[in-house]
């Protein structure tokens, strides 16, 4: 079974530009979540999608947005890039939606290799 | 949000040694997972362990949810165990600790 696929692996952008990152989850996984990893802030939750609906959003400005398609693939977009947006962006998929009360349905998060974004 | 603290922040081991990594969290959670991030940035899920004890080869983990902590045990460490170990807890969203950076020297 193929793992979580993120494209592109590396990206260099200039301040003020916008960028779109893509994530294809493991087949059958309907929950996709996005994380930003930086040396200063660590791993931080961006948002999560389940069945094309954003179910939860982290504490990031509105410049960060995302969407999920009917095949569960997800994209995230960052507009008006700032130097501080340079980071490793990680996507994860799972069989269930985090936060569901029935623990018997919860399952592990599986991460992609990430997209390393550099803003100059 | 939920605070997640991991200790120690850094650990250097001789190959073959054993170690215990700790994760404390500030509130009740739905589940807890341990991850290993290799030097290339790939995050690998080690355990999904909201409570109890699990073992997978040289690794085992224990979560005591009522006392809000989890432990990851690495036995007979190998150089390939090097990397950063993260604990993540979930309540509506995942909160990650700052990690334990492990270096295993031959």
Tab-separated table of C-alpha atoms in Angstrom:
chain	number	residue	atom	x	y	z
A	1	UNK	CA	0.000	0.000	0.000
A	2	UNK	CA	1.423	3.376	-0.954
A	3	UNK	CA	2.166	5.775	1.873
A	4	UNK	CA	1.256	9.424	2.218
A	5	UNK	CA	2.610	11.357	-0.762
A	6	UNK	CA	3.494	15.033	-0.576
A	7	UNK	CA	4.543	17.186	-3.492
A	8	UNK	CA	6.752	18.986	-4.135
A	9	UNK	CA	9.579	17.930	-1.800
A	10	UNK	CA	11.355	21.276	-1.971
A	11	UNK	CA	10.163	24.747	-2.852
A	12	UNK	CA	11.853	28.127	-2.925
A	13	UNK	CA	9.626	31.191	-3.070
A	14	UNK	CA	9.997	34.939	-2.688
A	15	UNK	CA	8.266	37.080	-0.084
A	16	UNK	CA	4.814	38.114	-1.193
A	17	UNK	CA	4.268	35.134	-3.470
A	18	UNK	CA	1.796	32.355	-2.796
A	19	UNK	CA	2.334	28.607	-2.738
A	20	UNK	CA	0.212	25.456	-2.976
A	21	UNK	CA	1.287	22.155	-1.460
A	22	UNK	CA	-0.326	18.819	-2.219
A	23	UNK	CA	-0.956	15.707	-0.137
A	24	UNK	CA	-2.329	12.336	-1.216
A	25	UNK	CA	-3.327	10.194	1.783
A	26	UNK	CA	-3.048	6.461	2.148
A	27	UNK	CA	-5.819	4.744	0.206
A	28	UNK	CA	-8.925	4.497	2.368
A	29	UNK	CA	-7.857	7.222	4.794
A	30	UNK	CA	-10.375	10.049	4.922
A	31	UNK	CA	-8.792	12.287	7.532
A	32	UNK	CA	-5.951	14.544	6.419
A	33	UNK	CA	-4.177	16.975	8.714
A	34	UNK	CA	-1.384	19.468	8.100
A	35	UNK	CA	1.460	20.539	10.379
A	36	UNK	CA	4.206	23.138	10.268
A	37	UNK	CA	7.605	22.255	11.724
A	38	UNK	CA	10.187	24.936	12.522
A	39	UNK	CA	13.248	24.865	14.795
A	40	UNK	CA	11.756	27.585	16.987
A	41	UNK	CA	8.125	26.503	17.321
A	42	UNK	CA	8.396	22.760	16.786
A	43	UNK	CA	5.499	20.852	15.279
A	44	UNK	CA	2.300	22.874	15.144
A	45	UNK	CA	-1.141	21.855	13.920
A	46	UNK	CA	-2.458	23.844	10.956
A	47	UNK	CA	-5.807	22.267	10.068
A	48	UNK	CA	-7.606	19.027	9.483
A	49	UNK	CA	-10.050	17.806	6.865
A	50	UNK	CA	-12.500	14.947	6.815
A	51	UNK	CA	-14.844	14.251	3.899
A	52	UNK	CA	-14.005	17.578	2.245
A	53	UNK	CA	-14.881	19.556	5.391
A	54	UNK	CA	-12.441	21.450	7.591
A	55	UNK	CA	-13.163	20.109	11.053
A	56	UNK	CA	-10.482	21.894	13.034
A	57	UNK	CA	-8.036	24.740	12.581
A	58	UNK	CA	-4.911	25.676	14.498
A	59	UNK	CA	-3.766	29.116	15.529
A	60	UNK	CA	-2.451	30.379	12.200
A	61	UNK	CA	-3.369	33.520	10.245
A	62	UNK	CA	-5.907	33.455	7.440
A	63	UNK	CA	-3.085	33.418	4.892
A	64	UNK	CA	-2.962	29.692	5.537
A	65	UNK	CA	-5.835	27.805	3.963
A	66	UNK	CA	-6.581	24.363	2.700
A	67	UNK	CA	-9.103	22.127	1.064
A	68	UNK	CA	-9.856	18.467	0.533
A	69	UNK	CA	-11.201	16.862	-2.587
A	70	UNK	CA	-13.694	14.040	-2.971
A	71	UNK	CA	-10.849	11.523	-3.407
A	72	UNK	CA	-9.448	12.680	0.002
A	73	UNK	CA	-6.438	14.383	-1.572
A	74	UNK	CA	-5.714	17.681	0.117
A	75	UNK	CA	-3.996	20.919	-0.732
A	76	UNK	CA	-2.820	23.741	1.459
A	77	UNK	CA	-2.189	27.251	0.274
A	78	UNK	CA	-0.141	30.024	1.800
A	79	UNK	CA	-0.672	33.488	0.377
A	80	UNK	CA	1.526	36.564	0.725
A	81	UNK	CA	4.487	34.548	1.923
A	82	UNK	CA	6.642	35.876	4.749
A	83	UNK	CA	10.184	34.898	5.700
A	84	UNK	CA	8.797	33.240	8.843
A	85	UNK	CA	6.785	30.807	6.728
A	86	UNK	CA	9.983	28.946	5.887
A	87	UNK	CA	9.430	25.510	7.386
A	88	UNK	CA	8.884	21.829	6.804
A	89	UNK	CA	5.199	21.279	6.059
A	90	UNK	CA	3.974	17.824	6.939
A	91	UNK	CA	0.771	16.116	5.993
A	92	UNK	CA	-0.658	13.147	7.857
A	93	UNK	CA	-3.531	10.819	7.147
A	94	UNK	CA	-5.491	8.476	9.355
A	95	UNK	CA	-8.494	6.229	9.152
A	96	UNK	CA	-10.478	8.286	11.610
A	97	UNK	CA	-11.095	11.840	12.586
A	98	UNK	CA	-9.137	12.880	15.673
A	99	UNK	CA	-11.502	13.888	18.393
A	100	UNK	CA	-13.984	11.095	17.897
A	101	UNK	CA	-15.079	9.846	21.266
A	102	UNK	CA	-15.047	6.174	20.350
A	103	UNK	CA	-11.394	5.234	20.891
A	104	UNK	CA	-11.886	1.886	19.233
A	105	UNK	CA	-12.108	3.704	15.930
A	106	UNK	CA	-8.997	5.806	16.405
A	107	UNK	CA	-5.908	4.835	14.516
A	108	UNK	CA	-2.301	5.939	14.024
A	109	UNK	CA	-1.265	9.055	12.133
A	110	UNK	CA	0.847	8.345	9.064
A	111	UNK	CA	3.033	11.185	7.813
A	112	UNK	CA	4.343	12.031	4.386
A	113	UNK	CA	7.956	13.042	3.741
A	114	UNK	CA	7.041	16.711	3.913
A	115	UNK	CA	7.569	19.748	1.732
A	116	UNK	CA	10.473	21.975	2.697
A	117	UNK	CA	9.526	25.557	1.894
A	118	UNK	CA	12.145	28.279	1.832
A	119	UNK	CA	11.000	31.885	1.542
A	120	UNK	CA	13.663	34.397	0.480
B	1	UNK	CA	-4.245	23.997	24.399
B	2	UNK	CA	-2.608	21.000	26.024
B	3	UNK	CA	1.004	21.311	27.136
B	4	UNK	CA	3.274	18.393	26.294
B	5	UNK	CA	6.684	18.134	27.925
B	6	UNK	CA	9.315	15.608	26.949
B	7	UNK	CA	12.448	14.673	28.799
B	8	UNK	CA	15.334	14.525	28.465
B	9	UNK	CA	15.719	17.002	25.584
B	10	UNK	CA	18.966	15.373	24.473
B	11	UNK	CA	20.414	11.935	24.999
B	12	UNK	CA	23.676	10.371	23.881
B	13	UNK	CA	24.020	6.599	24.227
B	14	UNK	CA	26.618	4.002	23.483
B	15	UNK	CA	25.375	1.326	21.117
B	16	UNK	CA	23.760	-1.468	23.121
B	17	UNK	CA	22.611	0.734	25.981
B	18	UNK	CA	19.007	1.076	27.168
B	19	UNK	CA	17.049	4.299	27.642
B	20	UNK	CA	13.728	5.671	28.844
B	21	UNK	CA	12.059	8.727	27.329
B	22	UNK	CA	9.259	10.482	29.166
B	23	UNK	CA	6.233	12.468	28.017
B	24	UNK	CA	4.072	14.456	30.429
B	25	UNK	CA	0.851	16.146	29.379
B	26	UNK	CA	-1.294	18.729	31.089
B	27	UNK	CA	-4.843	17.476	30.561
B	28	UNK	CA	-6.897	14.413	29.722
B	29	UNK	CA	-6.516	13.248	26.138
B	30	UNK	CA	-8.241	10.882	23.721
B	31	UNK	CA	-5.096	9.252	22.483
B	32	UNK	CA	-1.323	9.406	22.520
B	33	UNK	CA	1.196	8.449	19.868
B	34	UNK	CA	4.982	8.206	19.717
B	35	UNK	CA	6.939	9.084	16.589
B	36	UNK	CA	10.530	8.851	15.433
B	37	UNK	CA	11.821	11.517	13.062
B	38	UNK	CA	14.847	10.335	11.122
B	39	UNK	CA	17.630	12.643	9.922
B	40	UNK	CA	15.815	13.088	6.595
B	41	UNK	CA	12.738	14.478	8.330
B	42	UNK	CA	10.459	11.475	7.910
B	43	UNK	CA	8.114	10.970	10.877
B	44	UNK	CA	7.452	7.320	11.577
B	45	UNK	CA	4.647	6.219	13.857
B	46	UNK	CA	6.024	3.959	16.583
B	47	UNK	CA	3.041	3.458	18.855
B	48	UNK	CA	-0.589	4.385	19.125
B	49	UNK	CA	-1.011	4.016	22.878
B	50	UNK	CA	-3.786	5.912	24.685
B	51	UNK	CA	-3.306	3.657	27.709
B	52	UNK	CA	-1.562	0.476	28.779
B	53	UNK	CA	1.634	-1.089	27.485
B	54	UNK	CA	2.715	-2.163	24.022
B	55	UNK	CA	5.894	-3.716	22.696
B	56	UNK	CA	7.381	-3.799	19.229
B	57	UNK	CA	10.759	-5.483	19.046
B	58	UNK	CA	13.317	-3.494	21.035
B	59	UNK	CA	10.829	-0.715	21.679
B	60	UNK	CA	8.037	-0.626	24.191
B	61	UNK	CA	5.748	2.080	25.509
B	62	UNK	CA	3.557	2.575	28.538
B	63	UNK	CA	0.886	5.231	29.031
B	64	UNK	CA	-0.685	5.960	32.407
B	65	UNK	CA	-3.532	8.213	31.311
B	66	UNK	CA	-4.818	8.867	34.829
B	67	UNK	CA	-1.415	10.298	35.793
B	68	UNK	CA	-0.907	12.028	32.437
B	69	UNK	CA	2.376	10.551	31.339
B	70	UNK	CA	3.825	8.080	28.885
B	71	UNK	CA	7.190	6.339	28.697
B	72	UNK	CA	9.068	5.030	25.676
B	73	UNK	CA	11.695	2.357	26.331
B	74	UNK	CA	14.483	1.627	23.888
B	75	UNK	CA	16.559	-1.442	24.621
B	76	UNK	CA	19.871	-2.514	23.060
B	77	UNK	CA	20.052	0.749	21.134
B	78	UNK	CA	21.481	0.808	17.608
B	79	UNK	CA	22.898	3.670	15.551
B	80	UNK	CA	19.763	3.570	13.403
B	81	UNK	CA	17.746	4.586	16.480
B	82	UNK	CA	19.304	8.051	16.262
B	83	UNK	CA	16.909	10.894	15.539
B	84	UNK	CA	14.240	12.819	17.371
B	85	UNK	CA	11.439	11.115	19.276
B	86	UNK	CA	8.153	12.960	19.577
B	87	UNK	CA	5.181	12.340	21.759
B	88	UNK	CA	1.823	13.659	20.494
B	89	UNK	CA	-1.449	13.798	22.369
B	90	UNK	CA	-4.853	14.346	20.885
B	91	UNK	CA	-7.988	16.133	21.964
B	92	UNK	CA	-9.693	17.423	18.826
B	93	UNK	CA	-6.253	18.142	17.422
B	94	UNK	CA	-2.765	16.798	17.992
B	95	UNK	CA	-0.326	18.577	20.281
B	96	UNK	CA	3.328	17.635	19.944
B	97	UNK	CA	6.073	17.770	22.510
B	98	UNK	CA	9.413	19.390	21.718
B	99	UNK	CA	11.040	16.017	21.311
B	100	UNK	CA	14.016	14.068	22.638
B	101	UNK	CA	17.045	14.125	20.360
B	102	UNK	CA	18.800	10.755	20.587
B	103	UNK	CA	22.285	10.072	19.306
B	104	UNK	CA	23.577	6.500	19.445
B	105	UNK	CA	27.322	6.218	18.981
B	106	UNK	CA	29.064	3.000	17.907
